[in-house]
Amino acid sequence: MRMATGLIRYWAAAKDAAGVAEESFEAATLAELTGKVTLGRDELARVMRRASFLVNGDPVGTRAHDTIVFADGATVEVLPPFAGG
């Protein structure tokens, strides 16, 4: 599978855990991307296990992350659960 380049944006607790608001990536699928960005970042991995994802503005929902294939220029948003009401 061909690697794509894109941008991952972190929000709220994910941003705190990542230590950055966004970073560029190279990955073919959402599963590969989450594996790469959480390597050595245990707190980010914990937050991302509960997070929702948008790819180019479209919710991933319950689809398997290895079925979400990126095109070049993809934008991935990491949305942790928000507290409040």
PDB file with SEQRES, HELIX, SHEET and CRYST1 records, atoms N, CA, C and O in Angstrom:
SEQRES   1 A   85  MET ARG MET ALA THR GLY LEU ILE ARG TYR TRP ALA ALA          
SEQRES   2 A   85  ALA LYS ASP ALA ALA GLY VAL ALA GLU GLU SER PHE GLU          
SEQRES   3 A   85  ALA ALA THR LEU ALA GLU LEU THR GLY LYS VAL THR LEU          
SEQRES   4 A   85  GLY ARG ASP GLU LEU ALA ARG VAL MET ARG ARG ALA SER          
SEQRES   5 A   85  PHE LEU VAL ASN GLY ASP PRO VAL GLY THR ARG ALA HIS          
SEQRES   6 A   85  ASP THR ILE VAL PHE ALA ASP GLY ALA THR VAL GLU VAL          
SEQRES   7 A   85  LEU PRO PRO PHE ALA GLY GLY                                  
HELIX    1 AA1 ALA A   13  ALA A   18  1                                   6    
HELIX    2 AA2 LEU A   30  THR A   38  1                                   9    
HELIX    3 AA3 ASP A   42  ARG A   50  1                                   9    
HELIX    4 AA4 HIS A   65  THR A   67  5                                   3    
SHEET    1 AA1 5 GLU A  22  ALA A  27  0                                        
SHEET    2 AA1 5 ALA A   4  TYR A  10 -1                                        
SHEET    3 AA1 5 ALA A  74  LEU A  79  1                                        
SHEET    4 AA1 5 SER A  52  VAL A  55 -1                                        
SHEET    5 AA1 5 ASP A  58  PRO A  59 -1                                        
CRYST1    1.000    1.000    1.000  90.00  90.00  90.00 P 1           1          
ATOM      1  N   MET A   1       0.842  -1.174   0.000  1.00  0.00           N  
ATOM      2  CA  MET A   1       0.000   0.000   0.000  1.00  0.00           C  
ATOM      3  C   MET A   1       0.890   1.240   0.000  1.00  0.00           C  
ATOM      4  O   MET A   1       1.905   1.291   0.696  1.00  0.00           O  
ATOM      5  N   ARG A   2       0.501   2.225  -0.779  1.00  0.00           N  
ATOM      6  CA  ARG A   2       1.297   3.434  -0.940  1.00  0.00           C  
ATOM      7  C   ARG A   2       1.142   4.369   0.256  1.00  0.00           C  
ATOM      8  O   ARG A   2       0.036   4.589   0.750  1.00  0.00           O  
ATOM      9  N   MET A   3       2.263   4.911   0.710  1.00  0.00           N  
ATOM     10  CA  MET A   3       2.262   5.905   1.782  1.00  0.00           C  
ATOM     11  C   MET A   3       1.689   7.212   1.271  1.00  0.00           C  
ATOM     12  O   MET A   3       1.918   7.596   0.124  1.00  0.00           O  
ATOM     13  N   ALA A   4       0.948   7.887   2.123  1.00  0.00           N  
ATOM     14  CA  ALA A   4       0.447   9.223   1.821  1.00  0.00           C  
ATOM     15  C   ALA A   4       1.043  10.187   2.835  1.00  0.00           C  
ATOM     16  O   ALA A   4       1.438   9.785   3.929  1.00  0.00           O  
ATOM     17  N   THR A   5       1.105  11.443   2.470  1.00  0.00           N  
ATOM     18  CA  THR A   5       1.539  12.466   3.416  1.00  0.00           C  
ATOM     19  C   THR A   5       0.333  13.312   3.778  1.00  0.00           C  
ATOM     20  O   THR A   5      -0.574  13.505   2.968  1.00  0.00           O  
ATOM     21  N   GLY A   6       0.334  13.813   5.002  1.00  0.00           N  
ATOM     22  CA  GLY A   6      -0.780  14.638   5.437  1.00  0.00           C  
ATOM     23  C   GLY A   6      -0.468  15.339   6.738  1.00  0.00           C  
ATOM     24  O   GLY A   6       0.687  15.451   7.149  1.00  0.00           O  
ATOM     25  N   LEU A   7      -1.524  15.807   7.378  1.00  0.00           N  
ATOM     26  CA  LEU A   7      -1.411  16.556   8.621  1.00  0.00           C  
ATOM     27  C   LEU A   7      -2.359  15.954   9.648  1.00  0.00           C  
ATOM     28  O   LEU A   7      -3.527  15.701   9.353  1.00  0.00           O  
ATOM     29  N   ILE A   8      -1.853  15.728  10.848  1.00  0.00           N  
ATOM     30  CA  ILE A   8      -2.696  15.268  11.948  1.00  0.00           C  
ATOM     31  C   ILE A   8      -2.810  16.417  12.943  1.00  0.00           C  
ATOM     32  O   ILE A   8      -1.813  17.021  13.340  1.00  0.00           O  
ATOM     33  N   ARG A   9      -4.056  16.702  13.336  1.00  0.00           N  
ATOM     34  CA  ARG A   9      -4.323  17.782  14.292  1.00  0.00           C  
ATOM     35  C   ARG A   9      -4.889  17.174  15.563  1.00  0.00           C  
ATOM     36  O   ARG A   9      -5.775  16.321  15.526  1.00  0.00           O  
ATOM     37  N   TYR A  10      -4.356  17.632  16.685  1.00  0.00           N  
ATOM     38  CA  TYR A  10      -4.784  17.143  17.990  1.00  0.00           C  
ATOM     39  C   TYR A  10      -5.612  18.214  18.688  1.00  0.00           C  
ATOM     40  O   TYR A  10      -5.292  19.400  18.611  1.00  0.00           O  
ATOM     41  N   TRP A  11      -6.682  17.795  19.370  1.00  0.00           N  
ATOM     42  CA  TRP A  11      -7.544  18.730  20.088  1.00  0.00           C  
ATOM     43  C   TRP A  11      -7.615  18.344  21.555  1.00  0.00           C  
ATOM     44  O   TRP A  11      -7.540  17.163  21.896  1.00  0.00           O  
ATOM     45  N   ALA A  12      -7.760  19.346  22.431  1.00  0.00           N  
ATOM     46  CA  ALA A  12      -8.000  19.174  23.865  1.00  0.00           C  
ATOM     47  C   ALA A  12      -6.951  18.251  24.497  1.00  0.00           C  
ATOM     48  O   ALA A  12      -5.754  18.518  24.389  1.00  0.00           O  
ATOM     49  N   ALA A  13      -7.384  17.177  25.149  1.00  0.00           N  
ATOM     50  CA  ALA A  13      -6.464  16.282  25.864  1.00  0.00           C  
ATOM     51  C   ALA A  13      -5.453  15.632  24.917  1.00  0.00           C  
ATOM     52  O   ALA A  13      -4.330  15.335  25.324  1.00  0.00           O  
ATOM     53  N   ALA A  14      -5.836  15.412  23.672  1.00  0.00           N  
ATOM     54  CA  ALA A  14      -4.895  14.833  22.708  1.00  0.00           C  
ATOM     55  C   ALA A  14      -3.759  15.817  22.424  1.00  0.00           C  
ATOM     56  O   ALA A  14      -2.602  15.417  22.291  1.00  0.00           O  
ATOM     57  N   LYS A  15      -4.096  17.098  22.333  1.00  0.00           N  
ATOM     58  CA  LYS A  15      -3.076  18.129  22.113  1.00  0.00           C  
ATOM     59  C   LYS A  15      -2.117  18.184  23.295  1.00  0.00           C  
ATOM     60  O   LYS A  15      -0.903  18.269  23.113  1.00  0.00           O  
ATOM     61  N   ASP A  16      -2.664  18.135  24.505  1.00  0.00           N  
ATOM     62  CA  ASP A  16      -1.824  18.137  25.704  1.00  0.00           C  
ATOM     63  C   ASP A  16      -0.901  16.921  25.724  1.00  0.00           C  
ATOM     64  O   ASP A  16       0.285  17.042  26.030  1.00  0.00           O  
ATOM     65  N   ALA A  17      -1.443  15.758  25.401  1.00  0.00           N  
ATOM     66  CA  ALA A  17      -0.666  14.515  25.433  1.00  0.00           C  
ATOM     67  C   ALA A  17       0.402  14.483  24.342  1.00  0.00           C  
ATOM     68  O   ALA A  17       1.498  13.965  24.553  1.00  0.00           O  
ATOM     69  N   ALA A  18       0.075  15.037  23.175  1.00  0.00           N  
ATOM     70  CA  ALA A  18       1.026  15.045  22.056  1.00  0.00           C  
ATOM     71  C   ALA A  18       2.118  16.092  22.256  1.00  0.00           C  
ATOM     72  O   ALA A  18       3.242  15.927  21.782  1.00  0.00           O  
ATOM     73  N   GLY A  19       1.776  17.176  22.967  1.00  0.00           N  
ATOM     74  CA  GLY A  19       2.733  18.252  23.157  1.00  0.00           C  
ATOM     75  C   GLY A  19       2.814  19.203  21.982  1.00  0.00           C  
ATOM     76  O   GLY A  19       3.607  20.145  21.996  1.00  0.00           O  
ATOM     77  N   VAL A  20       2.001  18.965  20.962  1.00  0.00           N  
ATOM     78  CA  VAL A  20       1.928  19.827  19.786  1.00  0.00           C  
ATOM     79  C   VAL A  20       0.469  19.872  19.322  1.00  0.00           C  
ATOM     80  O   VAL A  20      -0.313  18.970  19.622  1.00  0.00           O  
ATOM     81  N   ALA A  21       0.115  20.920  18.596  1.00  0.00           N  
ATOM     82  CA  ALA A  21      -1.246  21.037  18.080  1.00  0.00           C  
ATOM     83  C   ALA A  21      -1.421  20.224  16.802  1.00  0.00           C  
ATOM     84  O   ALA A  21      -2.511  19.729  16.515  1.00  0.00           O  
ATOM     85  N   GLU A  22      -0.334  20.090  16.037  1.00  0.00           N  
ATOM     86  CA  GLU A  22      -0.403  19.350  14.778  1.00  0.00           C  
ATOM     87  C   GLU A  22       0.988  18.937  14.353  1.00  0.00           C  
ATOM     88  O   GLU A  22       1.991  19.512  14.775  1.00  0.00           O  
ATOM     89  N   GLU A  23       1.018  17.914  13.499  1.00  0.00           N  
ATOM     90  CA  GLU A  23       2.288  17.470  12.933  1.00  0.00           C  
ATOM     91  C   GLU A  23       2.003  16.785  11.603  1.00  0.00           C  
ATOM     92  O   GLU A  23       0.909  16.272  11.368  1.00  0.00           O  
ATOM     93  N   SER A  24       3.010  16.791  10.745  1.00  0.00           N  
ATOM     94  CA  SER A  24       2.851  16.117   9.460  1.00  0.00           C  
ATOM     95  C   SER A  24       3.062  14.622   9.655  1.00  0.00           C  
ATOM     96  O   SER A  24       3.673  14.187  10.631  1.00  0.00           O  
ATOM     97  N   PHE A  25       2.539  13.837   8.699  1.00  0.00           N  
ATOM     98  CA  PHE A  25       2.701  12.391   8.805  1.00  0.00           C  
ATOM     99  C   PHE A  25       2.900  11.768   7.438  1.00  0.00           C  
ATOM    100  O   PHE A  25       2.599  12.363   6.404  1.00  0.00           O  
ATOM    101  N   GLU A  26       3.417  10.546   7.468  1.00  0.00           N  
ATOM    102  CA  GLU A  26       3.478   9.649   6.314  1.00  0.00           C  
ATOM    103  C   GLU A  26       2.907   8.330   6.770  1.00  0.00           C  
ATOM    104  O   GLU A  26       3.472   7.679   7.649  1.00  0.00           O  
ATOM    105  N   ALA A  27       1.798   7.926   6.188  1.00  0.00           N  
ATOM    106  CA  ALA A  27       1.157   6.654   6.532  1.00  0.00           C  
ATOM    107  C   ALA A  27       0.161   6.302   5.445  1.00  0.00           C  
ATOM    108  O   ALA A  27      -0.353   7.179   4.750  1.00  0.00           O  
ATOM    109  N   ALA A  28      -0.107   5.023   5.305  1.00  0.00           N  
ATOM    110  CA  ALA A  28      -1.077   4.570   4.309  1.00  0.00           C  
ATOM    111  C   ALA A  28      -2.492   4.511   4.876  1.00  0.00           C  
ATOM    112  O   ALA A  28      -3.463   4.779   4.168  1.00  0.00           O  
ATOM    113  N   THR A  29      -2.606   4.157   6.171  1.00  0.00           N  
ATOM    114  CA  THR A  29      -3.926   3.974   6.787  1.00  0.00           C  
ATOM    115  C   THR A  29      -3.976   4.655   8.153  1.00  0.00           C  
ATOM    116  O   THR A  29      -2.946   5.030   8.715  1.00  0.00           O  
ATOM    117  N   LEU A  30      -5.182   4.806   8.671  1.00  0.00           N  
ATOM    118  CA  LEU A  30      -5.349   5.373  10.004  1.00  0.00           C  
ATOM    119  C   LEU A  30      -4.704   4.476  11.055  1.00  0.00           C  
ATOM    120  O   LEU A  30      -4.122   4.981  12.014  1.00  0.00           O  
ATOM    121  N   ALA A  31      -4.794   3.172  10.896  1.00  0.00           N  
ATOM    122  CA  ALA A  31      -4.161   2.256  11.848  1.00  0.00           C  
ATOM    123  C   ALA A  31      -2.648   2.459  11.883  1.00  0.00           C  
ATOM    124  O   ALA A  31      -2.053   2.496  12.960  1.00  0.00           O  
ATOM    125  N   GLU A  32      -2.033   2.588  10.729  1.00  0.00           N  
ATOM    126  CA  GLU A  32      -0.587   2.812  10.663  1.00  0.00           C  
ATOM    127  C   GLU A  32      -0.231   4.158  11.297  1.00  0.00           C  
ATOM    128  O   GLU A  32       0.741   4.258  12.045  1.00  0.00           O  
ATOM    129  N   LEU A  33      -1.012   5.180  10.998  1.00  0.00           N  
ATOM    130  CA  LEU A  33      -0.751   6.508  11.552  1.00  0.00           C  
ATOM    131  C   LEU A  33      -0.833   6.507  13.070  1.00  0.00           C  
ATOM    132  O   LEU A  33       0.061   7.035  13.732  1.00  0.00           O  
ATOM    133  N   THR A  34      -1.877   5.932  13.632  1.00  0.00           N  
ATOM    134  CA  THR A  34      -2.012   5.939  15.090  1.00  0.00           C  
ATOM    135  C   THR A  34      -0.881   5.145  15.741  1.00  0.00           C  
ATOM    136  O   THR A  34      -0.406   5.514  16.815  1.00  0.00           O  
ATOM    137  N   GLY A  35      -0.449   4.065  15.106  1.00  0.00           N  
ATOM    138  CA  GLY A  35       0.686   3.315  15.618  1.00  0.00           C  
ATOM    139  C   GLY A  35       1.962   4.133  15.625  1.00  0.00           C  
ATOM    140  O   GLY A  35       2.731   4.083  16.584  1.00  0.00           O  
ATOM    141  N   LYS A  36       2.190   4.884  14.560  1.00  0.00           N  
ATOM    142  CA  LYS A  36       3.411   5.692  14.453  1.00  0.00           C  
ATOM    143  C   LYS A  36       3.425   6.842  15.451  1.00  0.00           C  
ATOM    144  O   LYS A  36       4.428   7.051  16.132  1.00  0.00           O  
ATOM    145  N   VAL A  37       2.322   7.595  15.551  1.00  0.00           N  
ATOM    146  CA  VAL A  37       2.348   8.795  16.388  1.00  0.00           C  
ATOM    147  C   VAL A  37       2.310   8.475  17.877  1.00  0.00           C  
ATOM    148  O   VAL A  37       2.680   9.316  18.696  1.00  0.00           O  
ATOM    149  N   THR A  38       1.871   7.282  18.240  1.00  0.00           N  
ATOM    150  CA  THR A  38       1.817   6.935  19.666  1.00  0.00           C  
ATOM    151  C   THR A  38       3.051   6.176  20.136  1.00  0.00           C  
ATOM    152  O   THR A  38       3.187   5.915  21.331  1.00  0.00           O  
ATOM    153  N   LEU A  39       3.940   5.818  19.240  1.00  0.00           N  
ATOM    154  CA  LEU A  39       5.158   5.095  19.606  1.00  0.00           C  
ATOM    155  C   LEU A  39       5.975   5.926  20.588  1.00  0.00           C  
ATOM    156  O   LEU A  39       6.425   7.023  20.258  1.00  0.00           O  
ATOM    157  N   GLY A  40       6.164   5.402  21.792  1.00  0.00           N  
ATOM    158  CA  GLY A  40       6.911   6.117  22.821  1.00  0.00           C  
ATOM    159  C   GLY A  40       6.144   7.258  23.472  1.00  0.00           C  
ATOM    160  O   GLY A  40       6.719   8.031  24.238  1.00  0.00           O  
ATOM    161  N   ARG A  41       4.857   7.373  23.178  1.00  0.00           N  
ATOM    162  CA  ARG A  41       4.016   8.433  23.744  1.00  0.00           C  
ATOM    163  C   ARG A  41       2.815   7.766  24.423  1.00  0.00           C  
ATOM    164  O   ARG A  41       1.711   7.748  23.879  1.00  0.00           O  
ATOM    165  N   ASP A  42       3.044   7.233  25.592  1.00  0.00           N  
ATOM    166  CA  ASP A  42       2.021   6.430  26.276  1.00  0.00           C  
ATOM    167  C   ASP A  42       0.752   7.203  26.595  1.00  0.00           C  
ATOM    168  O   ASP A  42      -0.348   6.671  26.448  1.00  0.00           O  
ATOM    169  N   GLU A  43       0.886   8.447  27.029  1.00  0.00           N  
ATOM    170  CA  GLU A  43      -0.304   9.242  27.360  1.00  0.00           C  
ATOM    171  C   GLU A  43      -1.123   9.522  26.098  1.00  0.00           C  
ATOM    172  O   GLU A  43      -2.352   9.465  26.134  1.00  0.00           O  
ATOM    173  N   LEU A  44      -0.458   9.819  24.997  1.00  0.00           N  
ATOM    174  CA  LEU A  44      -1.166  10.044  23.740  1.00  0.00           C  
ATOM    175  C   LEU A  44      -1.874   8.762  23.304  1.00  0.00           C  
ATOM    176  O   LEU A  44      -3.009   8.815  22.830  1.00  0.00           O  
ATOM    177  N   ALA A  45      -1.224   7.628  23.458  1.00  0.00           N  
ATOM    178  CA  ALA A  45      -1.847   6.344  23.106  1.00  0.00           C  
ATOM    179  C   ALA A  45      -3.110   6.119  23.931  1.00  0.00           C  
ATOM    180  O   ALA A  45      -4.126   5.661  23.408  1.00  0.00           O  
ATOM    181  N   ARG A  46      -3.045   6.444  25.223  1.00  0.00           N  
ATOM    182  CA  ARG A  46      -4.203   6.283  26.098  1.00  0.00           C  
ATOM    183  C   ARG A  46      -5.364   7.169  25.633  1.00  0.00           C  
ATOM    184  O   ARG A  46      -6.504   6.711  25.562  1.00  0.00           O  
ATOM    185  N   VAL A  47      -5.074   8.431  25.318  1.00  0.00           N  
ATOM    186  CA  VAL A  47      -6.113   9.356  24.868  1.00  0.00           C  
ATOM    187  C   VAL A  47      -6.692   8.898  23.529  1.00  0.00           C  
ATOM    188  O   VAL A  47      -7.907   8.943  23.332  1.00  0.00           O  
ATOM    189  N   MET A  48      -5.833   8.459  22.610  1.00  0.00           N  
ATOM    190  CA  MET A  48      -6.296   8.092  21.273  1.00  0.00           C  
ATOM    191  C   MET A  48      -7.146   6.823  21.267  1.00  0.00           C  
ATOM    192  O   MET A  48      -7.949   6.629  20.354  1.00  0.00           O  
ATOM    193  N   ARG A  49      -6.986   5.962  22.260  1.00  0.00           N  
ATOM    194  CA  ARG A  49      -7.830   4.762  22.332  1.00  0.00           C  
ATOM    195  C   ARG A  49      -9.298   5.131  22.530  1.00  0.00           C  
ATOM    196  O   ARG A  49     -10.187   4.370  22.149  1.00  0.00           O  
ATOM    197  N   ARG A  50      -9.557   6.307  23.131  1.00  0.00           N  
ATOM    198  CA  ARG A  50     -10.929   6.736  23.389  1.00  0.00           C  
ATOM    199  C   ARG A  50     -11.389   7.840  22.433  1.00  0.00           C  
ATOM    200  O   ARG A  50     -12.536   8.280  22.499  1.00  0.00           O  
ATOM    201  N   ALA A  51     -10.507   8.281  21.556  1.00  0.00           N  
ATOM    202  CA  ALA A  51     -10.785   9.429  20.695  1.00  0.00           C  
ATOM    203  C   ALA A  51     -11.652   9.052  19.493  1.00  0.00           C  
ATOM    204  O   ALA A  51     -11.752   7.891  19.096  1.00  0.00           O  
ATOM    205  N   SER A  52     -12.270  10.090  18.940  1.00  0.00           N  
ATOM    206  CA  SER A  52     -12.944   9.992  17.644  1.00  0.00           C  
ATOM    207  C   SER A  52     -12.017  10.616  16.612  1.00  0.00           C  
ATOM    208  O   SER A  52     -11.179  11.455  16.942  1.00  0.00           O  
ATOM    209  N   PHE A  53     -12.173  10.202  15.367  1.00  0.00           N  
ATOM    210  CA  PHE A  53     -11.312  10.705  14.306  1.00  0.00           C  
ATOM    211  C   PHE A  53     -12.153  11.237  13.151  1.00  0.00           C  
ATOM    212  O   PHE A  53     -13.190  10.672  12.803  1.00  0.00           O  
ATOM    213  N   LEU A  54     -11.687  12.333  12.566  1.00  0.00           N  
ATOM    214  CA  LEU A  54     -12.238  12.851  11.320  1.00  0.00           C  
ATOM    215  C   LEU A  54     -11.117  12.788  10.294  1.00  0.00           C  
ATOM    216  O   LEU A  54      -9.983  13.166  10.587  1.00  0.00           O  
ATOM    217  N   VAL A  55     -11.426  12.316   9.104  1.00  0.00           N  
ATOM    218  CA  VAL A  55     -10.463  12.321   8.001  1.00  0.00           C  
ATOM    219  C   VAL A  55     -11.059  13.200   6.912  1.00  0.00           C  
ATOM    220  O   VAL A  55     -12.100  12.882   6.336  1.00  0.00           O  
ATOM    221  N   ASN A  56     -10.386  14.304   6.640  1.00  0.00           N  
ATOM    222  CA  ASN A  56     -10.872  15.293   5.681  1.00  0.00           C  
ATOM    223  C   ASN A  56     -12.307  15.710   6.004  1.00  0.00           C  
ATOM    224  O   ASN A  56     -13.130  15.903   5.109  1.00  0.00           O  
ATOM    225  N   GLY A  57     -12.588  15.845   7.307  1.00  0.00           N  
ATOM    226  CA  GLY A  57     -13.889  16.311   7.760  1.00  0.00           C  
ATOM    227  C   GLY A  57     -14.952  15.242   7.903  1.00  0.00           C  
ATOM    228  O   GLY A  57     -16.047  15.524   8.390  1.00  0.00           O  
ATOM    229  N   ASP A  58     -14.653  14.011   7.484  1.00  0.00           N  
ATOM    230  CA  ASP A  58     -15.626  12.919   7.566  1.00  0.00           C  
ATOM    231  C   ASP A  58     -15.363  12.053   8.790  1.00  0.00           C  
ATOM    232  O   ASP A  58     -14.232  11.613   8.997  1.00  0.00           O  
ATOM    233  N   PRO A  59     -16.390  11.797   9.611  1.00  0.00           N  
ATOM    234  CA  PRO A  59     -16.194  10.951  10.791  1.00  0.00           C  
ATOM    235  C   PRO A  59     -15.834   9.517  10.407  1.00  0.00           C  
ATOM    236  O   PRO A  59     -16.415   8.942   9.486  1.00  0.00           O  
ATOM    237  N   VAL A  60     -14.869   8.952  11.128  1.00  0.00           N  
ATOM    238  CA  VAL A  60     -14.481   7.558  10.925  1.00  0.00           C  
ATOM    239  C   VAL A  60     -15.527   6.632  11.545  1.00  0.00           C  
ATOM    240  O   VAL A  60     -15.842   5.576  10.996  1.00  0.00           O  
ATOM    241  N   GLY A  61     -16.056   7.042  12.688  1.00  0.00           N  
ATOM    242  CA  GLY A  61     -17.072   6.230  13.359  1.00  0.00           C  
ATOM    243  C   GLY A  61     -16.510   4.894  13.805  1.00  0.00           C  
ATOM    244  O   GLY A  61     -15.416   4.831  14.366  1.00  0.00           O  
ATOM    245  N   THR A  62     -17.254   3.831  13.558  1.00  0.00           N  
ATOM    246  CA  THR A  62     -16.855   2.499  14.021  1.00  0.00           C  
ATOM    247  C   THR A  62     -16.081   1.703  12.976  1.00  0.00           C  
ATOM    248  O   THR A  62     -15.765   0.534  13.200  1.00  0.00           O  
ATOM    249  N   ARG A  63     -15.772   2.320  11.839  1.00  0.00           N  
ATOM    250  CA  ARG A  63     -15.015   1.599  10.800  1.00  0.00           C  
ATOM    251  C   ARG A  63     -13.631   1.211  11.316  1.00  0.00           C  
ATOM    252  O   ARG A  63     -13.010   1.963  12.067  1.00  0.00           O  
ATOM    253  N   ALA A  64     -13.157   0.048  10.916  1.00  0.00           N  
ATOM    254  CA  ALA A  64     -11.819  -0.416  11.302  1.00  0.00           C  
ATOM    255  C   ALA A  64     -10.764   0.539  10.759  1.00  0.00           C  
ATOM    256  O   ALA A  64     -10.815   0.939   9.596  1.00  0.00           O  
ATOM    257  N   HIS A  65      -9.807   0.901  11.613  1.00  0.00           N  
ATOM    258  CA  HIS A  65      -8.816   1.895  11.231  1.00  0.00           C  
ATOM    259  C   HIS A  65      -7.901   1.420  10.102  1.00  0.00           C  
ATOM    260  O   HIS A  65      -7.334   2.243   9.383  1.00  0.00           O  
ATOM    261  N   ASP A  66      -7.753   0.111   9.937  1.00  0.00           N  
ATOM    262  CA  ASP A  66      -6.920  -0.364   8.831  1.00  0.00           C  
ATOM    263  C   ASP A  66      -7.654  -0.292   7.488  1.00  0.00           C  
ATOM    264  O   ASP A  66      -7.047  -0.546   6.448  1.00  0.00           O  
ATOM    265  N   THR A  67      -8.941   0.049   7.490  1.00  0.00           N  
ATOM    266  CA  THR A  67      -9.692   0.213   6.239  1.00  0.00           C  
ATOM    267  C   THR A  67      -9.765   1.675   5.806  1.00  0.00           C  
ATOM    268  O   THR A  67     -10.269   1.976   4.724  1.00  0.00           O  
ATOM    269  N   ILE A  68      -9.267   2.581   6.638  1.00  0.00           N  
ATOM    270  CA  ILE A  68      -9.270   4.012   6.312  1.00  0.00           C  
ATOM    271  C   ILE A  68      -7.954   4.328   5.619  1.00  0.00           C  
ATOM    272  O   ILE A  68      -6.919   4.471   6.269  1.00  0.00           O  
ATOM    273  N   VAL A  69      -8.001   4.435   4.294  1.00  0.00           N  
ATOM    274  CA  VAL A  69      -6.808   4.633   3.467  1.00  0.00           C  
ATOM    275  C   VAL A  69      -6.705   6.114   3.107  1.00  0.00           C  
ATOM    276  O   VAL A  69      -7.690   6.735   2.708  1.00  0.00           O  
ATOM    277  N   PHE A  70      -5.515   6.665   3.250  1.00  0.00           N  
ATOM    278  CA  PHE A  70      -5.292   8.088   3.004  1.00  0.00           C  
ATOM    279  C   PHE A  70      -4.865   8.364   1.573  1.00  0.00           C  
ATOM    280  O   PHE A  70      -4.182   7.556   0.943  1.00  0.00           O  
ATOM    281  N   ALA A  71      -5.281   9.520   1.071  1.00  0.00           N  
ATOM    282  CA  ALA A  71      -4.728  10.113  -0.149  1.00  0.00           C  
ATOM    283  C   ALA A  71      -3.756  11.196   0.301  1.00  0.00           C  
ATOM    284  O   ALA A  71      -3.843  11.678   1.430  1.00  0.00           O  
ATOM    285  N   ASP A  72      -2.832  11.581  -0.572  1.00  0.00           N  
ATOM    286  CA  ASP A  72      -1.911  12.669  -0.223  1.00  0.00           C  
ATOM    287  C   ASP A  72      -2.703  13.909   0.155  1.00  0.00           C  
ATOM    288  O   ASP A  72      -3.730  14.215  -0.451  1.00  0.00           O  
ATOM    289  N   GLY A  73      -2.217  14.612   1.154  1.00  0.00           N  
ATOM    290  CA  GLY A  73      -2.852  15.843   1.594  1.00  0.00           C  
ATOM    291  C   GLY A  73      -3.971  15.638   2.596  1.00  0.00           C  
ATOM    292  O   GLY A  73      -4.703  16.578   2.906  1.00  0.00           O  
ATOM    293  N   ALA A  74      -4.116  14.421   3.109  1.00  0.00           N  
ATOM    294  CA  ALA A  74      -5.185  14.130   4.069  1.00  0.00           C  
ATOM    295  C   ALA A  74      -4.978  14.922   5.359  1.00  0.00           C  
ATOM    296  O   ALA A  74      -3.849  15.167   5.784  1.00  0.00           O  
ATOM    297  N   THR A  75      -6.088  15.312   5.966  1.00  0.00           N  
ATOM    298  CA  THR A  75      -6.068  15.936   7.286  1.00  0.00           C  
ATOM    299  C   THR A  75      -6.839  15.037   8.235  1.00  0.00           C  
ATOM    300  O   THR A  75      -7.995  14.692   7.989  1.00  0.00           O  
ATOM    301  N   VAL A  76      -6.180  14.665   9.326  1.00  0.00           N  
ATOM    302  CA  VAL A  76      -6.784  13.809  10.344  1.00  0.00           C  
ATOM    303  C   VAL A  76      -6.940  14.630  11.613  1.00  0.00           C  
ATOM    304  O   VAL A  76      -5.977  15.228  12.094  1.00  0.00           O  
ATOM    305  N   GLU A  77      -8.145  14.660  12.152  1.00  0.00           N  
ATOM    306  CA  GLU A  77      -8.428  15.371  13.404  1.00  0.00           C  
ATOM    307  C   GLU A  77      -8.626  14.325  14.501  1.00  0.00           C  
ATOM    308  O   GLU A  77      -9.374  13.364  14.323  1.00  0.00           O  
ATOM    309  N   VAL A  78      -7.954  14.517  15.633  1.00  0.00           N  
ATOM    310  CA  VAL A  78      -8.079  13.619  16.783  1.00  0.00           C  
ATOM    311  C   VAL A  78      -8.916  14.348  17.841  1.00  0.00           C  
ATOM    312  O   VAL A  78      -8.482  15.354  18.402  1.00  0.00           O  
ATOM    313  N   LEU A  79     -10.120  13.828  18.104  1.00  0.00           N  
ATOM    314  CA  LEU A  79     -11.064  14.460  19.015  1.00  0.00           C  
ATOM    315  C   LEU A  79     -11.294  13.574  20.234  1.00  0.00           C  
ATOM    316  O   LEU A  79     -12.064  12.616  20.167  1.00  0.00           O  
ATOM    317  N   PRO A  80     -10.637  13.883  21.341  1.00  0.00           N  
ATOM    318  CA  PRO A  80     -10.870  13.077  22.544  1.00  0.00           C  
ATOM    319  C   PRO A  80     -12.268  13.323  23.079  1.00  0.00           C  
ATOM    320  O   PRO A  80     -12.901  14.312  22.708  1.00  0.00           O  
ATOM    321  N   PRO A  81     -12.768  12.442  23.946  1.00  0.00           N  
ATOM    322  CA  PRO A  81     -14.079  12.685  24.553  1.00  0.00           C  
ATOM    323  C   PRO A  81     -14.031  14.002  25.335  1.00  0.00           C  
ATOM    324  O   PRO A  81     -13.070  14.273  26.055  1.00  0.00           O  
ATOM    325  N   PHE A  82     -15.055  14.796  25.186  1.00  0.00           N  
ATOM    326  CA  PHE A  82     -15.117  16.078  25.873  1.00  0.00           C  
ATOM    327  C   PHE A  82     -15.969  15.950  27.116  1.00  0.00           C  
ATOM    328  O   PHE A  82     -17.036  15.336  27.082  1.00  0.00           O  
ATOM    329  N   ALA A  83     -15.516  16.514  28.193  1.00  0.00           N  
ATOM    330  CA  ALA A  83     -16.279  16.517  29.440  1.00  0.00           C  
ATOM    331  C   ALA A  83     -17.286  17.667  29.412  1.00  0.00           C  
ATOM    332  O   ALA A  83     -17.189  18.570  28.581  1.00  0.00           O  
ATOM    333  N   GLY A  84     -18.216  17.622  30.298  1.00  0.00           N  
ATOM    334  CA  GLY A  84     -19.164  18.721  30.407  1.00  0.00           C  
ATOM    335  C   GLY A  84     -20.524  18.329  29.906  1.00  0.00           C  
ATOM    336  O   GLY A  84     -20.811  17.148  29.711  1.00  0.00           O  
ATOM    337  N   GLY A  85     -21.357  19.313  29.698  1.00  0.00           N  
ATOM    338  CA  GLY A  85     -22.694  18.975  29.237  1.00  0.00           C  
ATOM    339  C   GLY A  85     -23.555  20.148  29.078  1.00  0.00           C  
ATOM    340  O   GLY A  85     -24.716  20.013  28.693  1.00  0.00           O  
TER     341      GLY A  85                                                      
END                                                                             
